[in-house]
Coordinates of C-alpha atoms and ligand atoms in Angstrom, one line a residue:
M251 CA 44.9 54.7 -6.6
A252 CA 44.0 56.7 -3.6
K253 CA 46.9 57.4 -1.3
K254 CA 46.9 57.7 2.6
T255 CA 46.6 61.2 4.0
I256 CA 46.9 63.1 6.9
E257 CA 43.2 62.2 7.7
D258 CA 44.2 59.1 7.9
V259 CA 46.5 59.2 11.1
S260 CA 45.6 60.0 14.7
W261 CA 47.9 63.1 15.4
S262 CA 47.6 63.4 19.0
G263 CA 51.2 63.6 20.9
K264 CA 53.1 62.3 17.3
R265 CA 55.5 64.1 15.7
A266 CA 54.6 65.1 12.1
L267 CA 57.5 65.3 10.5
V268 CA 56.4 67.4 6.9
R269 CA 58.4 67.8 4.0
V270 CA 57.0 71.4 2.5
D271 CA 58.2 73.4 -0.6
F272 CA 59.5 76.1 0.9
N273 CA 61.4 77.3 -1.9
V274 CA 60.1 80.5 -2.4
P275 CA 61.7 83.8 -4.3
M276 CA 63.5 86.2 -2.5
N277 CA 65.1 89.5 -3.3
D278 CA 68.9 90.9 -2.5
E279 CA 67.8 91.8 1.1
G280 CA 66.4 88.5 2.0
K281 CA 62.9 89.7 1.5
I282 CA 60.2 87.1 0.4
T283 CA 59.0 88.3 -2.7
D284 CA 56.3 85.6 -3.4
D285 CA 54.7 83.6 -0.4
T286 CA 52.6 81.4 -2.6
R287 CA 54.3 78.1 -1.5
I288 CA 54.2 79.0 2.2
R289 CA 50.2 79.8 2.3
A290 CA 49.9 76.7 0.4
A291 CA 51.3 74.8 3.1
L292 CA 48.9 76.2 5.4
P293 CA 46.2 73.3 5.5
T294 CA 48.3 70.9 6.2
I295 CA 50.4 72.6 8.8
T296 CA 46.9 73.7 10.4
Y297 CA 45.5 70.4 10.4
L298 CA 48.0 68.8 12.0
A299 CA 48.4 71.4 14.6
D300 CA 44.9 71.3 15.3
H301 CA 45.0 67.6 16.0
G302 CA 47.8 67.8 18.5
A303 CA 50.8 66.6 16.4
R304 CA 54.1 68.4 17.1
V305 CA 54.8 69.5 13.4
I306 CA 58.0 69.6 12.5
L307 CA 58.7 71.2 8.5
M308 CA 61.6 70.6 6.2
S309 CA 62.3 72.1 3.2
H310 CA 64.9 73.1 0.7
L311 CA 65.6 76.5 -0.3
G312 CA 67.6 77.6 -3.3
R313 CA 70.9 75.7 -4.5
P314 CA 73.4 75.7 -1.5
K315 CA 75.1 72.8 -3.0
G316 CA 75.4 70.9 0.1
Q317 CA 77.0 73.4 2.2
R318 CA 75.8 75.8 5.0
N319 CA 75.1 79.2 3.6
D320 CA 73.1 81.7 5.5
T321 CA 71.5 83.2 2.2
Y322 CA 69.5 80.3 2.0
S323 CA 68.6 80.1 5.8
L324 CA 65.1 79.1 6.1
R325 CA 65.0 81.8 9.3
R326 CA 63.2 83.9 7.1
V327 CA 60.4 81.8 5.9
A328 CA 60.3 80.6 9.5
D329 CA 59.5 84.6 10.5
H330 CA 57.3 84.6 7.6
L331 CA 55.3 81.5 8.6
R332 CA 54.7 83.0 12.3
G333 CA 52.9 86.1 10.7
L334 CA 50.6 83.7 8.9
L335 CA 50.1 80.9 11.8
S336 CA 49.1 83.9 14.4
G337 CA 48.2 82.1 17.7
R338 CA 50.7 78.8 17.3
R339 CA 54.2 78.7 18.7
V340 CA 56.4 78.5 15.4
F341 CA 60.0 77.8 16.3
F342 CA 63.0 77.8 14.3
V343 CA 66.2 76.0 14.7
D344 CA 69.8 76.6 12.8
D345 CA 70.3 72.8 12.5
T346 CA 68.8 70.1 10.6
V347 CA 69.7 66.8 11.8
G348 CA 72.4 67.4 14.8
E349 CA 71.8 67.7 18.4
T350 CA 70.1 71.1 18.0
A351 CA 67.6 70.4 16.1
L352 CA 67.0 66.6 18.4
A353 CA 66.7 69.0 21.2
A354 CA 64.5 71.3 19.4
V355 CA 62.2 68.6 18.3
N356 CA 62.2 67.1 22.0
E357 CA 61.0 70.5 23.3
L358 CA 57.7 70.6 21.5
Q359 CA 54.5 70.5 22.6
D360 CA 51.4 69.2 21.0
G361 CA 50.5 71.9 18.2
D362 CA 53.9 73.6 18.3
V363 CA 55.4 74.2 14.8
L364 CA 58.9 73.7 14.4
V365 CA 61.3 74.7 11.0
L366 CA 64.3 72.9 10.5
E367 CA 66.9 74.3 8.7
N368 CA 67.4 73.8 5.1
V369 CA 67.9 70.6 4.2
R370 CA 70.0 70.9 1.3
F371 CA 73.0 72.2 3.7
Y372 CA 73.9 68.6 3.6
P373 CA 75.5 66.9 0.3
G374 CA 73.4 63.5 1.4
E375 CA 70.1 65.4 0.5
E376 CA 70.2 65.3 -3.0
K377 CA 72.2 62.1 -3.2
N378 CA 69.3 60.7 -1.5
D379 CA 71.5 59.2 0.8
K380 CA 70.6 56.5 3.3
D381 CA 72.2 57.7 6.5
F382 CA 70.9 61.3 5.9
A383 CA 67.6 59.9 5.3
K384 CA 67.7 58.1 8.5
A385 CA 68.9 61.1 10.3
L386 CA 66.0 62.8 8.9
A387 CA 63.5 60.4 10.0
G388 CA 64.4 60.2 13.6
L389 CA 62.7 63.4 14.2
G390 CA 59.5 62.1 13.6
D391 CA 57.1 59.6 14.1
V392 CA 55.2 59.6 10.2
F393 CA 56.4 61.6 7.5
V394 CA 53.9 63.6 5.8
N395 CA 55.0 64.9 2.1
D396 CA 53.2 68.1 1.2
A397 CA 56.0 69.2 -1.2
F398 CA 54.6 68.4 -4.6
G399 CA 57.2 71.2 -6.1
T400 CA 60.0 68.5 -5.5
A401 CA 58.0 65.2 -5.8
H402 CA 60.0 64.5 -8.9
R403 CA 62.8 64.2 -7.2
A404 CA 64.4 61.5 -5.6
H405 CA 66.2 63.3 -2.4
A406 CA 66.4 62.2 1.2
S407 CA 63.6 64.3 2.3
T408 CA 61.1 63.6 -0.5
A409 CA 61.6 59.8 -1.1
G410 CA 64.5 58.0 0.7
I411 CA 62.9 58.9 4.2
A412 CA 60.3 56.7 3.3
D413 CA 61.9 53.7 4.2
Y414 CA 62.2 54.5 7.6
L415 CA 58.8 55.8 8.6
P416 CA 55.4 55.9 7.5
C417 CA 54.3 58.1 4.5
V418 CA 50.9 59.9 3.8
A419 CA 49.9 62.8 1.6
G420 CA 49.3 66.5 3.1
Y421 CA 46.5 68.3 1.9
L422 CA 48.8 70.2 -1.0
M423 CA 50.1 66.9 -2.6
E424 CA 46.6 65.1 -2.3
K425 CA 45.2 67.8 -4.3
E426 CA 47.7 68.3 -6.9
V427 CA 47.6 64.5 -7.8
G428 CA 44.2 64.1 -7.4
I429 CA 43.1 66.9 -9.7
M430 CA 45.6 66.2 -12.4
G431 CA 45.4 62.4 -11.8
Q432 CA 41.4 62.2 -12.5
A433 CA 41.9 64.4 -15.8
L434 CA 44.5 62.2 -17.0
A435 CA 42.7 58.8 -15.9
N436 CA 39.2 59.7 -16.4
P437 CA 38.5 63.2 -17.8
E438 CA 35.3 64.7 -18.2
R439 CA 34.6 65.3 -22.1
P440 CA 35.7 66.7 -24.6
F441 CA 39.3 67.0 -23.2
V442 CA 41.5 69.6 -24.5
A443 CA 45.3 70.4 -23.7
I444 CA 46.9 73.6 -24.6
I445 CA 50.7 72.8 -25.0
G446 CA 52.9 75.8 -25.7
G447 CA 56.5 76.9 -24.6
A448 CA 59.8 77.7 -26.6
K449 CA 60.6 74.4 -27.7
V450 CA 59.0 71.1 -28.8
S451 CA 62.1 68.9 -27.1
D452 CA 60.9 70.1 -23.9
K453 CA 57.5 68.8 -24.4
I454 CA 58.0 65.7 -26.5
N455 CA 56.8 63.4 -23.4
V456 CA 53.9 65.5 -22.4
I457 CA 52.6 65.6 -25.9
E458 CA 53.1 61.6 -26.3
N459 CA 51.4 61.1 -23.2
L460 CA 48.6 63.5 -23.6
L461 CA 47.7 62.4 -27.6
P462 CA 46.0 59.4 -27.1
K463 CA 43.7 60.7 -24.3
V464 CA 42.8 63.9 -25.3
D465 CA 39.8 65.1 -27.8
A466 CA 41.8 68.2 -29.1
L467 CA 45.6 69.1 -28.5
L468 CA 46.1 73.1 -29.3
I469 CA 49.8 74.0 -30.1
G470 CA 51.4 77.0 -29.5
G471 CA 54.4 79.1 -28.7
G472 CA 58.1 78.8 -30.3
M473 CA 57.4 74.9 -31.0
A474 CA 54.5 75.3 -33.1
N475 CA 57.0 76.5 -35.6
T476 CA 58.7 73.5 -36.1
F477 CA 55.3 71.6 -36.2
L478 CA 54.5 74.1 -39.1
A479 CA 57.9 73.8 -40.6
V480 CA 57.2 70.2 -40.8
Q481 CA 53.9 71.0 -42.7
G482 CA 56.0 72.6 -45.6
Y483 CA 55.7 76.1 -44.4
D484 CA 58.6 78.8 -44.5
M485 CA 58.9 80.1 -40.9
G486 CA 61.6 82.5 -41.7
K487 CA 63.7 83.6 -38.9
S488 CA 61.1 81.8 -36.1
L489 CA 62.5 79.6 -33.7
V490 CA 62.5 76.2 -35.7
E491 CA 64.2 73.2 -34.0
A492 CA 66.0 71.5 -36.7
D493 CA 67.0 68.3 -34.7
A494 CA 63.3 68.2 -33.4
K495 CA 61.8 67.8 -37.0
E496 CA 61.4 64.2 -37.1
T497 CA 59.7 64.3 -33.6
A498 CA 57.1 67.0 -34.6
A499 CA 56.7 64.9 -37.9
R500 CA 55.8 61.1 -35.9
L501 CA 53.7 63.4 -33.1
L502 CA 51.8 64.4 -36.3
K503 CA 51.3 61.2 -37.2
L504 CA 50.7 59.6 -33.9
A505 CA 47.6 62.2 -33.5
E506 CA 46.3 60.9 -36.8
Q507 CA 46.6 57.3 -35.4
H508 CA 44.9 57.9 -32.3
G509 CA 42.2 60.1 -33.9
S510 CA 42.7 63.2 -31.7
R511 CA 42.7 66.7 -33.6
L512 CA 46.4 68.4 -33.3
L513 CA 45.7 72.0 -33.9
L514 CA 48.2 74.7 -35.1
P515 CA 47.7 78.1 -35.2
E516 CA 46.4 79.6 -38.9
D517 CA 48.1 82.6 -38.1
V518 CA 50.9 84.2 -35.9
I519 CA 52.2 87.9 -34.6
A520 CA 55.3 88.0 -36.7
A521 CA 58.2 90.8 -36.0
K522 CA 61.4 91.4 -37.5
A523 CA 63.7 91.2 -34.2
F524 CA 63.2 89.7 -31.0
A525 CA 62.6 92.4 -28.8
A526 CA 59.8 94.3 -26.9
D527 CA 59.5 97.2 -29.2
A528 CA 60.2 95.5 -32.6
E529 CA 57.2 96.0 -35.3
H530 CA 54.9 93.3 -35.6
T531 CA 52.3 92.4 -38.0
V532 CA 49.4 89.9 -38.1
R533 CA 50.5 86.9 -40.8
L534 CA 49.0 83.9 -42.0
V535 CA 51.4 81.2 -41.6
D536 CA 52.2 80.7 -45.2
E537 CA 52.9 84.8 -45.5
V538 CA 55.8 84.7 -43.1
E539 CA 59.1 86.9 -44.4
P540 CA 62.1 85.3 -45.0
D541 CA 63.2 88.1 -42.2
E542 CA 60.5 87.7 -40.0
M543 CA 59.9 85.7 -37.0
A544 CA 56.6 84.4 -35.3
L545 CA 56.5 85.3 -31.5
D546 CA 53.1 84.9 -30.9
I547 CA 49.4 82.9 -32.0
G548 CA 47.9 85.3 -34.2
P549 CA 43.5 86.5 -33.7
K550 CA 42.4 83.5 -36.1
A551 CA 44.2 81.1 -33.7
I552 CA 43.0 82.8 -30.4
E553 CA 39.3 82.9 -31.9
V554 CA 39.7 79.0 -32.6
Y555 CA 41.4 77.8 -29.6
Q556 CA 39.0 80.1 -27.4
R557 CA 36.1 78.0 -29.4
E558 CA 37.8 74.7 -28.4
I559 CA 38.2 75.8 -24.8
R560 CA 34.7 77.1 -24.5
G561 CA 33.4 73.7 -25.7
A562 CA 35.7 71.5 -23.4
K563 CA 34.7 70.1 -20.0
T564 CA 38.4 69.5 -19.0
V565 CA 41.4 71.7 -20.0
I566 CA 44.9 71.5 -19.5
W567 CA 47.5 73.9 -19.9
N568 CA 51.0 74.0 -20.0
G569 CA 53.4 76.8 -22.0
P570 CA 52.5 79.8 -23.2
M571 CA 51.3 80.8 -26.6
G572 CA 54.1 83.4 -27.3
V573 CA 57.0 85.4 -25.9
F574 CA 54.6 86.9 -23.2
E575 CA 57.3 88.5 -21.6
M576 CA 57.1 91.3 -24.0
P577 CA 53.4 92.6 -23.9
A578 CA 53.6 93.1 -27.8
F579 CA 53.7 89.3 -27.7
A580 CA 51.1 88.4 -24.7
K581 CA 47.8 88.7 -26.4
G582 CA 47.5 84.9 -27.4
T583 CA 48.8 83.9 -24.1
F584 CA 46.2 86.3 -21.9
A585 CA 43.8 85.2 -24.5
I586 CA 43.7 81.4 -23.6
A587 CA 43.7 82.7 -19.8
E588 CA 40.8 84.5 -20.0
A589 CA 38.9 81.8 -21.9
M590 CA 40.2 79.3 -19.4
A591 CA 39.0 81.5 -16.5
H592 CA 35.6 81.6 -18.5
A593 CA 35.2 77.8 -19.3
D594 CA 32.8 75.6 -17.6
A595 CA 35.3 73.1 -17.2
T596 CA 37.6 71.8 -15.1
T597 CA 40.6 74.0 -15.7
I598 CA 44.4 73.0 -14.7
V599 CA 47.5 75.3 -15.2
G600 CA 51.1 73.7 -14.9
G601 CA 54.5 75.0 -15.8
G602 CA 56.3 77.7 -14.5
D603 CA 56.0 80.2 -17.1
S604 CA 52.3 79.4 -17.7
V605 CA 51.7 79.6 -14.1
A606 CA 53.2 83.3 -13.9
A607 CA 51.3 84.3 -17.3
V608 CA 48.2 83.4 -15.7
E609 CA 49.1 85.3 -12.4
Q610 CA 49.9 88.2 -14.5
A611 CA 46.5 88.2 -16.3
G612 CA 44.6 88.1 -12.9
V613 CA 42.9 85.2 -13.2
A614 CA 44.8 82.5 -11.3
D615 CA 42.0 82.0 -8.7
R616 CA 39.3 81.2 -11.5
M617 CA 41.0 78.1 -12.5
S618 CA 40.4 74.9 -10.8
H619 CA 43.9 74.3 -10.3
V620 CA 47.3 75.9 -10.5
S621 CA 49.9 73.9 -9.9
T622 CA 52.6 74.8 -7.4
G623 CA 55.0 72.4 -9.5
G624 CA 56.7 73.6 -12.6
G625 CA 59.0 70.7 -13.2
A626 CA 56.9 68.4 -11.1
S627 CA 53.7 69.1 -13.2
L628 CA 55.5 68.4 -16.5
E629 CA 56.6 65.1 -15.3
F630 CA 53.1 64.4 -13.8
L631 CA 51.5 65.3 -17.1
E632 CA 54.3 63.1 -19.3
G633 CA 52.7 60.3 -17.3
K634 CA 55.5 59.7 -15.2
L635 CA 55.4 58.1 -11.4
L636 CA 56.8 60.7 -9.4
P637 CA 59.5 59.4 -6.7
G638 CA 57.7 61.6 -3.9
V639 CA 54.0 60.6 -5.0
A640 CA 55.4 56.7 -5.2
V641 CA 56.4 56.6 -1.5
I642 CA 53.4 57.1 -0.1
A643 CA 51.5 54.6 1.5
D644 CA 48.2 53.4 -0.8
K645 CA 44.7 53.3 1.1
Ligands
LIG196 P1 56.4 76.5 -18.8 O1 57.1 77.2 -18.0 O2 55.2 77.1 -18.6 O3 56.6 75.1 -19.0 P2 58.2 76.7 -20.9 O4 59.4 76.9 -19.9 O5 58.3 75.5 -21.7 O6 56.7 76.9 -20.2 O7 57.8 78.1 -22.3 C1 58.2 79.5 -21.7 C2 58.9 80.2 -22.8 O8 58.6 80.0 -24.1 C3 58.7 82.0 -22.1 O9 60.0 82.4 -22.1 C4 58.2 82.5 -23.9 O10 59.3 83.4 -24.1 C5 58.8 81.1 -24.9 N1 58.3 81.0 -26.1 C6 57.1 81.4 -26.6 N2 56.6 81.2 -27.6 C7 57.6 81.7 -28.2 C8 58.0 82.1 -29.8 N3 57.0 81.9 -30.5 N4 59.4 81.9 -29.8 C9 60.3 82.1 -28.9 N5 60.4 81.7 -27.8 C10 58.8 81.5 -27.4
LIG197 MG1 59.6 77.6 -18.1

C-alpha cells in the first residue's frame, strides 16, 4: 500500500519534525569517518527547506543508554551537515525536549534547519514512553519519518510520536520501502535471492519468507556448511550449527514444496585455520578434510551463482559468501558484487556486512539500491511490518 510522503503536505511555515538516522561512525577524536547516512537524508531535508518548512531534525547516535554523554552529542553531525547544506542556516541545540529546545524551534524561520540533541540521552526514547513522545511531538506540526535504519525499533521518536502528530515518509524511507516492497510483492522474474553470512539461525526467517517468492535461492557463507552437513557432507571443522540442522532440513523441504531451487555451493575454499594467512585450497564439498574449514565459496560455485545472477531480472542479496574480511576468503563475496553490478536487473543489497563488501568492491553506485539499514532491511526481508513504517499514513 502506498504511503503518504513529504510531497503530500503543503509545508510553508510548518514545523517539519524529521526523524533521521544520523547514527554515523566516528573515530576516537569524534571525527565522522563515513557520512553516508547524513548524505542519504539530504534529499528530504532540502525538499522541506525549499518548500518553506522549518526543518527540525532528531536522531540517535551510539548507545548513550538514556544519559547525557558528550561523546554521543549530535553537535559534530550538525557541523558536518552545515557543510553539506551550503546557503542554509543550520542550527544545533544541546537539548531535545526542554525549554531550550522549544526556544530554538520558536526562533526558526521558514527554510531553516535545526538539529536537536541525541534522543537517546533520554530513557523515554527506547522505552517508547508516552510522555517523552508527546514532548517531542510538541516541537512539530508534522512528523516525517526518514529513518529507515531504525524503523524496526518501536521507540518514541520512530513510532510513539505518531500518536500525536500526522506522519508521512521522507524520500529515503519511501525509496527503501518502495524498492524492497516491490521486489517482495511483485518482482520482475526471474527473481534470485542470495543469502549468506555466518549463521543459519540469523537468517531462518528471511529464507522462510523468500523461498515461496523466489525462482532461485543461492546460499553461501558459513551457513552453507550447516545445509551441506544436513545433506550428509562432512564439513570438517567448518562452522556447522548443530542446533540449526533441523531447521536447515526443514528449509530444504520447504524449498521442494514451493518448487524453488535452493542452491548450495559445489566447492569451497578450505583452510586449516581461521586466519588471514592460513594456507587454503579449493575443495569439492565432498573432499573437505577433517582438519579443514570452509571459509568461502569455490570457483565452481562462483560460476554457477554468477550465471544465475546474469539471467535474473530481480536480485536481492543479504550476507557475504565467505570471510570477506580476509582477502584470501573474499573472492566469492566480491564475485557476487561484480555480477550484480553488471546484471541487467533490479539489484538490492541489504545487511551491514554485505553493504560494506559492496562498498569495498567499489560497486555500490552500480546497484539499484543499497539499503542504509542493516537490521531494518533484514526484518523487512523477513516480511515483518516495521513499527516505523506502520505509523506512516496511507495515501
Ligand atoms: P550481513 O551483515 O550482511 O547481514 P552477516 O552479519 O549475517 O551479514 O554475516 C557476516 C559475517 O559472516 C562476516 O563477518 C563473515 O566473516 C562471516 N562469514 C561468512 N562466511 C563464513 C564462513 N564460511 N565461516 C565463518 N564465518 C563466515
Ligand atoms: Mg552483520
